[in-house]
């Protein structure tokens, strides 16, 4: 839940009995108490420094500005009185410090424990004050480190201090101090992929954006479903990473559709070639027509056994069309590469689907191709986005359209704008010709 300025400073909204007795000292020289409630837990007190909050958070800068809000005026007046009694403000008992209350500082009304929210908010304040220590107890959290980092990122968004958190996280990565269990890995659940993609998008981590956007496209999401009941369940939670903002959610879903359409076009291409009646066997033997018939039958049998093709009579209409593939695209490509190397006889050793489809399948590598390039997405959205300015021409397979994969560990998470455009052209073209002029 985002905190509006109207909700801040309403101390009467929290009963004294519901406030934690001892303050959590973020800064020993702090001149302000923040009273914060997460969900329904007892409100926590944090001793902080107003100048630090205002420097690193434009949210607090506005809130504590005495010329803009009553909270800021009240804090300034109280500090002026305290300085008459305590020339050194650190000598003032924390209970005498001015206080500002922030109520309902949550990420979602469900699921996350108040303990995790409290730990994340405390760490967030420590980062702002320049002396953070990664909470060891977070390693015991059932949701794992990715949840903690995602909540931390959400607080940075909520309180308008994303640049400061981004600098801290990037510095930790550079020095190797970043906790090992939240470094990139593609073997994750959808939930963890979403959290890390959200963190990468907000904090500006290009490798994470490229890696986890591709992972989500490949594995799919139960939120991109045709089943209304499943979609209703998916909409129950409102974590910020469940519906990625800025058009990213729609982009990911569309890219997955384009990848599946591309794979489908390759399958359709070869079936159409063999059904058309044009000679496919290039040997020129008397048995060449029988070879083509044999390969067509083998192809249809392979595709139907793998559940990739449905043979249906048109007599009763086609009202019961199937749903889109919802599984892992990587596993789908692996299954296609299991195409057998059948021949009608030993003279047709190089005939058939396998000899022709494998090289073309190698050009479809979603893991390295379909992830979002963060810098391109920010600086040249219309070129990077597949939703915008899709290619309505015919793409043709061949050496001139060969796509290079980005080098492993590329820090930018991107090869080049030209390479991204070639990928986009292949996957979004309305027509695809998988037989080049020279084979």
Short mmCIF file of C-alpha atoms in Angstrom, two decimals:
data_model
loop_
_atom_site.label_atom_id
_atom_site.label_comp_id
_atom_site.label_asym_id
_atom_site.label_seq_id
_atom_site.Cartn_x
_atom_site.Cartn_y
_atom_site.Cartn_z
CA UNK A 1 0.00 0.00 0.00
CA UNK A 2 1.42 3.38 -0.96
CA UNK A 3 1.45 6.01 1.74
CA UNK A 4 -0.21 9.30 0.88
CA UNK A 5 0.95 12.47 2.58
CA UNK A 6 -2.50 12.74 4.15
CA UNK A 7 -1.76 9.57 6.16
CA UNK A 8 1.50 10.89 7.58
CA UNK A 9 1.70 12.67 10.91
CA UNK A 10 -1.58 11.32 12.24
CA UNK A 11 -0.26 10.23 15.59
CA UNK A 12 -3.75 9.88 16.92
CA UNK A 13 -4.15 6.91 14.55
CA UNK A 14 -1.87 4.80 16.77
CA UNK A 15 -2.67 4.26 20.41
CA UNK A 16 0.19 4.70 22.90
CA UNK A 17 -0.23 1.09 24.05
CA UNK A 18 0.41 -0.08 20.50
CA UNK A 19 3.83 1.58 20.27
CA UNK A 20 7.07 -0.35 20.86
CA UNK A 21 8.60 0.88 24.12
CA UNK A 22 12.25 1.20 23.08
CA UNK A 23 13.35 3.06 19.99
CA UNK A 24 15.47 1.39 17.31
CA UNK A 25 18.51 3.62 16.99
CA UNK A 26 19.37 4.18 13.36
CA UNK A 27 21.54 7.19 14.15
CA UNK A 28 22.72 7.96 17.71
CA UNK A 29 22.77 11.64 16.80
CA UNK A 30 19.25 11.47 15.43
CA UNK A 31 16.87 14.37 16.06
CA UNK A 32 13.60 12.75 14.99
CA UNK A 33 11.46 9.74 15.88
CA UNK A 34 9.67 7.93 13.08
CA UNK A 35 6.68 5.92 14.32
CA UNK A 36 5.92 3.22 11.76
CA UNK A 37 3.27 0.50 11.74
CA UNK A 38 3.50 -2.52 9.43
CA UNK A 39 0.19 -4.37 9.02
CA UNK A 40 -1.31 -4.95 12.49
CA UNK A 41 1.92 -5.19 14.46
CA UNK A 42 2.96 -2.88 17.29
CA UNK A 43 4.27 0.39 15.85
CA UNK A 44 8.05 0.73 15.86
CA UNK A 45 10.05 3.81 16.81
CA UNK A 46 13.16 4.68 14.79
CA UNK A 47 15.62 7.38 15.87
CA UNK A 48 16.72 9.07 12.65
CA UNK A 49 18.24 12.32 11.43
CA UNK A 50 16.03 14.75 9.55
CA UNK A 51 18.83 16.15 7.37
CA UNK A 52 19.79 12.65 6.19
CA UNK A 53 16.21 11.75 5.34
CA UNK A 54 15.73 14.98 3.43
CA UNK A 55 19.00 14.58 1.52
CA UNK A 56 18.37 11.03 0.30
CA UNK A 57 14.58 10.97 0.00
CA UNK A 58 12.60 13.57 -1.90
CA UNK A 59 9.51 12.22 -0.12
CA UNK A 60 10.87 13.07 3.32
CA UNK A 61 12.37 16.27 1.95
CA UNK A 62 8.88 17.47 1.07
CA UNK A 63 7.23 16.11 4.22
CA UNK A 64 9.73 17.70 6.61
CA UNK A 65 9.78 21.04 4.79
CA UNK A 66 8.26 23.54 7.22
CA UNK A 67 7.13 25.74 4.36
CA UNK A 68 5.01 22.98 2.82
CA UNK A 69 3.52 20.72 5.50
CA UNK A 70 2.40 21.06 9.09
CA UNK A 71 4.54 18.05 10.04
CA UNK A 72 7.64 19.92 8.99
CA UNK A 73 6.61 23.02 10.92
CA UNK A 74 5.88 20.98 14.03
CA UNK A 75 9.28 19.25 13.84
CA UNK A 76 11.12 22.56 13.37
CA UNK A 77 9.32 24.13 16.34
CA UNK A 78 10.01 21.17 18.62
CA UNK A 79 13.70 21.06 17.67
CA UNK A 80 14.02 24.80 18.35
CA UNK A 81 12.65 24.24 21.85
CA UNK A 82 14.91 21.25 22.50
CA UNK A 83 18.04 23.14 21.47
CA UNK A 84 17.34 25.65 24.22
CA UNK A 85 17.51 22.79 26.72
CA UNK A 86 20.14 20.64 25.00
CA UNK A 87 22.81 22.47 22.97
CA UNK A 88 23.88 19.01 21.83
CA UNK A 89 20.73 17.32 20.52
CA UNK A 90 22.22 13.86 21.10
CA UNK A 91 21.82 14.48 24.83
CA UNK A 92 18.05 14.76 24.48
CA UNK A 93 16.14 11.64 25.60
CA UNK A 94 14.53 10.00 22.57
CA UNK A 95 11.06 10.34 24.09
CA UNK A 96 11.41 14.13 23.99
CA UNK A 97 12.30 14.22 20.28
CA UNK A 98 9.72 15.37 17.74
CA UNK A 99 7.92 12.49 16.06
CA UNK A 100 6.23 11.82 12.77
CA UNK A 101 3.95 8.83 12.26
CA UNK A 102 3.72 6.74 9.11
CA UNK A 103 0.83 4.29 9.26
CA UNK A 104 0.23 1.16 7.19
CA UNK A 105 3.67 0.93 5.55
CA UNK A 106 2.99 -2.30 3.67
CA UNK A 107 3.65 -3.88 0.32
CA UNK A 108 0.39 -5.78 0.10
CA UNK A 109 -2.54 -6.39 2.42
CA UNK A 110 -1.73 -10.10 2.42
CA UNK A 111 0.99 -12.72 2.66
CA UNK A 112 4.10 -10.91 3.93
CA UNK A 113 4.86 -11.03 7.63
CA UNK A 114 5.12 -7.83 9.62
CA UNK A 115 8.51 -9.02 10.87
CA UNK A 116 9.92 -9.11 7.35
CA UNK A 117 8.44 -5.69 6.58
CA UNK A 118 9.92 -4.26 9.77
CA UNK A 119 13.38 -5.67 9.10
CA UNK A 120 13.35 -4.41 5.52
CA UNK A 121 12.26 -0.92 6.58
CA UNK A 122 14.92 -0.78 9.29
CA UNK A 123 17.59 -1.80 6.78
CA UNK A 124 16.25 0.79 4.33
CA UNK A 125 16.70 3.52 6.95
CA UNK A 126 20.21 2.26 7.73
CA UNK A 127 21.13 2.46 4.06
CA UNK A 128 19.94 6.07 3.94
CA UNK A 129 22.08 6.86 6.97
CA UNK A 130 25.17 5.25 5.45
CA UNK A 131 25.89 2.38 7.86
CA UNK A 132 23.90 -0.68 6.79
CA UNK A 133 24.60 -4.24 7.79
CA UNK A 134 22.79 -7.02 5.96
CA UNK A 135 20.45 -8.61 8.52
CA UNK A 136 21.64 -12.17 9.11
CA UNK A 137 18.21 -13.21 10.29
CA UNK A 138 16.87 -12.56 6.81
CA UNK A 139 18.58 -15.78 5.72
CA UNK A 140 16.06 -17.60 7.91
CA UNK A 141 13.06 -16.03 6.19
CA UNK A 142 10.93 -18.63 4.44
CA UNK A 143 10.45 -16.41 1.39
CA UNK A 144 14.21 -16.02 1.00
CA UNK A 145 16.45 -13.09 0.20
CA UNK A 146 14.67 -12.14 -3.04
CA UNK A 147 11.54 -11.18 -1.09
CA UNK A 148 13.57 -9.04 1.30
CA UNK A 149 15.30 -7.24 -1.55
CA UNK A 150 12.02 -6.72 -3.44
CA UNK A 151 10.38 -5.21 -0.34
CA UNK A 152 13.44 -3.03 0.21
CA UNK A 153 13.16 -1.82 -3.39
CA UNK A 154 9.47 -1.10 -2.93
CA UNK A 155 10.24 1.07 0.11
CA UNK A 156 12.78 2.98 -1.98
CA UNK A 157 10.06 3.60 -4.57
CA UNK A 158 7.50 4.51 -1.92
CA UNK A 159 9.77 7.08 -0.28
CA UNK A 160 11.38 8.37 -3.50
CA UNK A 161 14.94 7.28 -2.74
CA UNK A 162 15.58 4.83 -5.59
CA UNK A 163 18.86 6.47 -6.73
CA UNK A 164 20.42 6.07 -3.28
CA UNK A 165 19.41 2.41 -2.91
CA UNK A 166 20.54 1.71 -6.47
CA UNK A 167 24.01 3.11 -5.77
CA UNK A 168 24.27 1.02 -2.61
CA UNK A 169 23.24 -2.27 -4.27
CA UNK A 170 25.52 -1.70 -7.28
CA UNK A 171 28.44 -0.91 -4.97
CA UNK A 172 27.79 -4.14 -3.07
CA UNK A 173 27.82 -6.05 -6.35
CA UNK A 174 31.10 -4.45 -7.42
CA UNK A 175 32.87 -5.29 -4.19
CA UNK A 176 31.45 -8.80 -3.96
CA UNK A 177 29.66 -7.98 -0.69
CA UNK A 178 26.27 -8.72 -2.16
CA UNK A 179 24.70 -11.79 -0.48
CA UNK A 180 25.48 -14.82 -2.61
CA UNK A 181 21.99 -16.29 -2.57
CA UNK A 182 20.41 -13.37 -4.41
CA UNK A 183 22.79 -13.27 -7.35
CA UNK A 184 21.32 -14.09 -10.78
CA UNK A 185 20.14 -17.63 -11.47
CA UNK A 186 17.59 -18.65 -14.09
CA UNK A 187 16.49 -21.83 -12.30
CA UNK A 188 13.86 -20.05 -10.22
CA UNK A 189 10.13 -20.11 -9.66
CA UNK A 190 7.94 -17.55 -11.39
CA UNK A 191 7.55 -15.66 -8.13
CA UNK A 192 11.31 -15.28 -7.63
CA UNK A 193 11.82 -14.34 -11.29
CA UNK A 194 9.22 -11.62 -10.89
CA UNK A 195 10.79 -10.25 -7.72
CA UNK A 196 14.24 -10.07 -9.23
CA UNK A 197 12.99 -8.59 -12.49
CA UNK A 198 11.15 -5.93 -10.48
CA UNK A 199 14.35 -5.13 -8.55
CA UNK A 200 16.35 -4.96 -11.78
CA UNK A 201 13.86 -2.62 -13.44
CA UNK A 202 13.61 -0.23 -10.49
CA UNK A 203 17.27 -0.18 -9.45
CA UNK A 204 18.68 -0.24 -12.98
CA UNK A 205 20.40 -3.66 -13.11
CA UNK A 206 20.60 -4.49 -16.85
CA UNK A 207 21.85 -8.06 -16.44
CA UNK A 208 18.98 -8.90 -14.11
CA UNK A 209 16.43 -7.34 -16.46
CA UNK A 210 17.77 -9.25 -19.47
CA UNK A 211 18.09 -12.53 -17.58
CA UNK A 212 14.83 -12.59 -15.64
CA UNK A 213 12.63 -11.11 -18.37
CA UNK A 214 13.85 -13.89 -20.69
CA UNK A 215 13.29 -16.50 -17.96
CA UNK A 216 9.72 -15.30 -17.42
CA UNK A 217 8.99 -15.29 -21.16
CA UNK A 218 10.34 -18.83 -21.54
CA UNK A 219 8.56 -20.34 -18.53
CA UNK A 220 5.33 -18.38 -18.96
CA UNK A 221 3.06 -17.00 -16.26
CA UNK A 222 -0.22 -18.14 -14.76
CA UNK A 223 -1.20 -14.48 -14.98
CA UNK A 224 -1.18 -14.67 -18.78
CA UNK A 225 -3.94 -17.22 -18.83
CA UNK A 226 -7.08 -17.90 -20.82
CA UNK A 227 -8.75 -19.57 -17.87
CA UNK A 228 -10.88 -16.94 -16.07
CA UNK A 229 -10.74 -18.75 -12.72
CA UNK A 230 -6.92 -18.85 -12.74
CA UNK A 231 -6.75 -15.20 -13.74
CA UNK A 232 -9.08 -14.23 -10.88
CA UNK A 233 -6.81 -16.03 -8.41
CA UNK A 234 -3.76 -14.33 -9.91
CA UNK A 235 -5.37 -10.92 -9.42
CA UNK A 236 -5.94 -11.50 -5.70
CA UNK A 237 -2.44 -10.33 -4.73
CA UNK A 238 -1.23 -6.85 -5.49
CA UNK A 239 2.49 -7.01 -4.89
CA UNK A 240 4.24 -4.50 -7.16
CA UNK A 241 6.09 -7.29 -8.96
CA UNK A 242 2.92 -9.21 -9.82
CA UNK A 243 1.91 -6.71 -12.48
CA UNK A 244 5.10 -5.06 -13.69
CA UNK A 245 4.56 -1.40 -14.43
CA UNK A 246 5.50 0.77 -17.39
CA UNK A 247 4.19 -1.61 -20.05
CA UNK A 248 6.66 -4.36 -19.08
CA UNK A 249 3.98 -6.92 -18.17
CA UNK A 250 2.26 -6.52 -21.55
CA UNK A 251 5.63 -6.62 -23.32
CA UNK A 252 6.64 -9.92 -21.72
CA UNK A 253 3.34 -11.58 -22.55
CA UNK A 254 3.50 -10.36 -26.14
CA UNK A 255 7.11 -11.53 -26.58
CA UNK A 256 6.14 -15.01 -25.44
CA UNK A 257 3.30 -15.03 -27.99
CA UNK A 258 5.76 -13.99 -30.72
CA UNK A 259 8.23 -16.74 -29.79
CA UNK A 260 5.48 -19.38 -29.88
CA UNK A 261 4.23 -18.03 -33.22
CA UNK A 262 7.77 -18.27 -34.61
CA UNK A 263 8.17 -21.90 -33.51
CA UNK A 264 4.72 -22.69 -34.87
CA UNK A 265 5.60 -21.08 -38.20
CA UNK A 266 8.62 -23.38 -38.52
CA UNK A 267 6.46 -26.44 -37.94
CA UNK A 268 3.80 -25.20 -40.37
CA UNK A 269 6.45 -24.34 -42.95
CA UNK A 270 7.70 -27.90 -43.33
CA UNK A 271 4.28 -29.52 -43.20
CA UNK A 272 3.12 -27.14 -45.94
CA UNK A 273 6.19 -27.88 -48.07
CA UNK A 274 5.56 -31.61 -48.04
CA UNK A 275 1.78 -31.31 -48.46
CA UNK A 276 2.10 -28.92 -51.41
CA UNK A 277 3.20 -31.71 -53.72
CA UNK A 278 6.40 -30.00 -54.79
CA UNK A 279 9.43 -32.34 -54.82
CA UNK A 280 11.43 -32.19 -51.60
CA UNK A 281 13.75 -35.11 -52.14
CA UNK A 282 16.59 -33.73 -54.25
CA UNK A 283 18.11 -37.08 -55.27
CA UNK A 284 16.05 -37.46 -58.42
CA UNK A 285 15.46 -41.19 -57.93
CA UNK A 286 12.37 -43.03 -59.01
CA UNK A 287 11.71 -43.47 -55.30
CA UNK A 288 11.87 -39.70 -54.56
CA UNK A 289 8.05 -39.21 -54.55
CA UNK A 290 7.70 -42.15 -52.16
CA UNK A 291 10.45 -40.58 -50.01
CA UNK A 292 8.46 -37.35 -49.74
CA UNK A 293 5.29 -39.24 -48.80
CA UNK A 294 7.17 -41.24 -46.21
CA UNK A 295 8.71 -38.12 -44.67
CA UNK A 296 5.34 -36.35 -44.53
CA UNK A 297 3.80 -39.28 -42.66
CA UNK A 298 6.77 -39.51 -40.28
CA UNK A 299 6.59 -35.78 -39.63
CA UNK A 300 2.87 -35.81 -38.81
CA UNK A 301 3.27 -38.85 -36.58
CA UNK A 302 6.14 -37.20 -34.66
CA UNK A 303 4.30 -33.92 -34.14
CA UNK A 304 1.05 -35.58 -33.04
CA UNK A 305 2.80 -37.95 -30.64
CA UNK A 306 4.56 -34.98 -29.05
CA UNK A 307 1.24 -33.14 -28.69
CA UNK A 308 2.40 -30.40 -31.07
CA UNK A 309 -0.14 -31.06 -33.80
CA UNK A 310 -3.81 -31.96 -33.78
CA UNK A 311 -5.40 -33.68 -36.76
CA UNK A 312 -9.11 -32.84 -36.78
CA UNK A 313 -11.92 -33.36 -39.24
CA UNK A 314 -13.58 -30.20 -40.58
CA UNK A 315 -16.98 -31.87 -41.08
CA UNK A 316 -18.28 -30.70 -37.71
CA UNK A 317 -16.58 -27.28 -37.76
CA UNK A 318 -13.65 -26.07 -35.66
CA UNK A 319 -15.40 -24.63 -32.60
CA UNK A 320 -13.20 -26.55 -30.16
CA UNK A 321 -9.87 -24.92 -30.99
CA UNK A 322 -7.08 -25.67 -28.52
CA UNK A 323 -5.50 -23.25 -26.05
CA UNK A 324 -2.07 -21.74 -26.45
CA UNK A 325 0.93 -23.67 -25.13
CA UNK A 326 1.50 -22.82 -21.45
CA UNK A 327 4.62 -24.85 -20.74
CA UNK A 328 8.33 -24.12 -20.83
CA UNK A 329 9.49 -22.99 -24.28
CA UNK A 330 12.97 -24.39 -23.64
CA UNK A 331 11.47 -27.85 -23.14
CA UNK A 332 9.37 -27.39 -26.28
CA UNK A 333 12.46 -26.66 -28.38
CA UNK A 334 14.24 -29.62 -26.82
CA UNK A 335 11.33 -31.87 -27.83
CA UNK A 336 11.42 -30.58 -31.40
CA UNK A 337 15.12 -31.43 -31.60
CA UNK A 338 14.23 -35.04 -30.82
CA UNK A 339 12.83 -35.34 -34.33
CA UNK A 340 13.93 -38.81 -35.57
CA UNK A 341 16.14 -39.30 -38.61
CA UNK A 342 13.91 -41.76 -40.50
CA UNK A 343 14.61 -42.66 -44.16
CA UNK A 344 12.66 -44.75 -46.62
CA UNK A 345 15.89 -46.61 -47.43
CA UNK A 346 19.67 -46.25 -47.19
CA UNK A 347 19.86 -44.22 -50.39
CA UNK A 348 17.90 -41.36 -48.77
CA UNK A 349 20.17 -40.93 -45.78
CA UNK A 350 20.04 -37.10 -45.81
CA UNK A 351 16.36 -36.69 -46.57
CA UNK A 352 13.66 -35.78 -44.10
CA UNK A 353 12.72 -33.27 -41.46
CA UNK A 354 15.62 -33.66 -39.03
CA UNK A 355 18.29 -32.75 -41.56
CA UNK A 356 16.50 -29.49 -42.29
CA UNK A 357 14.87 -28.42 -39.05
CA UNK A 358 17.78 -28.71 -36.58
CA UNK A 359 19.84 -25.85 -38.07
CA UNK A 360 16.75 -23.66 -38.12
CA UNK A 361 15.89 -24.53 -34.53
CA UNK A 362 19.40 -23.46 -33.55
CA UNK A 363 18.55 -19.94 -34.70
CA UNK A 364 15.73 -19.81 -32.11
CA UNK A 365 17.42 -19.27 -28.76
CA UNK A 366 14.97 -17.41 -26.49
CA UNK A 367 17.23 -17.53 -23.42
CA UNK A 368 19.80 -15.24 -25.07
CA UNK A 369 17.53 -13.40 -27.51
CA UNK A 370 14.20 -12.32 -26.05
CA UNK A 371 15.12 -10.62 -22.77
CA UNK A 372 14.56 -6.88 -22.44
CA UNK A 373 17.58 -4.60 -22.90
CA UNK A 374 17.15 -2.10 -20.07
CA UNK A 375 19.11 0.77 -21.62
CA UNK A 376 17.26 0.33 -24.93
CA UNK A 377 13.93 0.11 -23.11
CA UNK A 378 14.63 3.39 -21.33
CA UNK A 379 16.26 5.32 -24.18
CA UNK A 380 14.65 3.94 -27.34
CA UNK A 381 11.38 2.32 -26.29
CA UNK A 382 9.76 2.26 -29.73
CA UNK A 383 12.72 0.33 -31.17
CA UNK A 384 13.17 -2.07 -28.26
CA UNK A 385 9.49 -2.82 -27.69
CA UNK A 386 8.00 -5.68 -29.69
CA UNK A 387 4.51 -4.37 -29.00
CA UNK A 388 5.34 -1.10 -30.73
CA UNK A 389 6.33 -0.91 -34.41
CA UNK A 390 6.15 -4.63 -35.15
CA UNK A 391 7.59 -5.83 -38.45
CA UNK A 392 4.84 -6.45 -41.00
CA UNK A 393 7.22 -7.64 -43.72
CA UNK A 394 8.33 -11.17 -44.55
CA UNK A 395 11.40 -12.39 -42.69
CA UNK A 396 13.60 -14.95 -44.47
CA UNK A 397 15.90 -17.43 -42.82
CA UNK A 398 19.47 -17.25 -44.05
CA UNK A 399 23.04 -16.12 -43.32
CA UNK A 400 22.17 -12.44 -43.76
CA UNK A 401 19.69 -12.68 -40.89
CA UNK A 402 21.85 -14.72 -38.55
CA UNK A 403 21.44 -13.58 -34.95
CA UNK A 404 24.34 -13.47 -32.54
CA UNK A 405 23.82 -14.27 -28.89
CA UNK A 406 25.13 -11.75 -26.32
CA UNK A 407 28.40 -12.82 -24.68
CA UNK A 408 28.02 -14.65 -21.40
CA UNK A 409 28.15 -12.23 -18.49
CA UNK A 410 27.85 -9.11 -20.65
CA UNK A 411 27.59 -6.34 -18.06
CA UNK A 412 25.29 -4.21 -20.15
CA UNK A 413 22.84 -7.07 -20.65
CA UNK A 414 22.71 -6.04 -24.31
CA UNK A 415 24.70 -6.64 -27.51
CA UNK A 416 23.66 -3.70 -29.68
CA UNK A 417 20.57 -1.90 -30.90
CA UNK A 418 21.12 -3.38 -34.37
CA UNK A 419 21.25 -6.92 -32.97
CA UNK A 420 18.10 -6.32 -30.92
CA UNK A 421 16.37 -5.08 -34.07
CA UNK A 422 17.33 -8.27 -35.98
CA UNK A 423 15.86 -10.34 -33.16
CA UNK A 424 12.71 -8.25 -33.15
CA UNK A 425 12.34 -8.58 -36.95
CA UNK A 426 12.56 -12.37 -36.79
CA UNK A 427 10.07 -12.85 -33.97
CA UNK A 428 7.51 -10.19 -34.92
CA UNK A 429 7.41 -10.57 -38.73
CA UNK A 430 3.91 -11.41 -39.91
CA UNK A 431 5.34 -13.89 -42.43
CA UNK A 432 8.42 -16.09 -42.10
CA UNK A 433 10.11 -18.01 -44.90
CA UNK A 434 12.26 -20.76 -43.44
CA UNK A 435 13.69 -21.85 -46.80
CA UNK A 436 16.51 -19.51 -47.86
CA UNK A 437 17.30 -18.84 -51.50
CA UNK A 438 20.56 -20.77 -51.04
CA UNK A 439 20.51 -23.79 -48.70
#
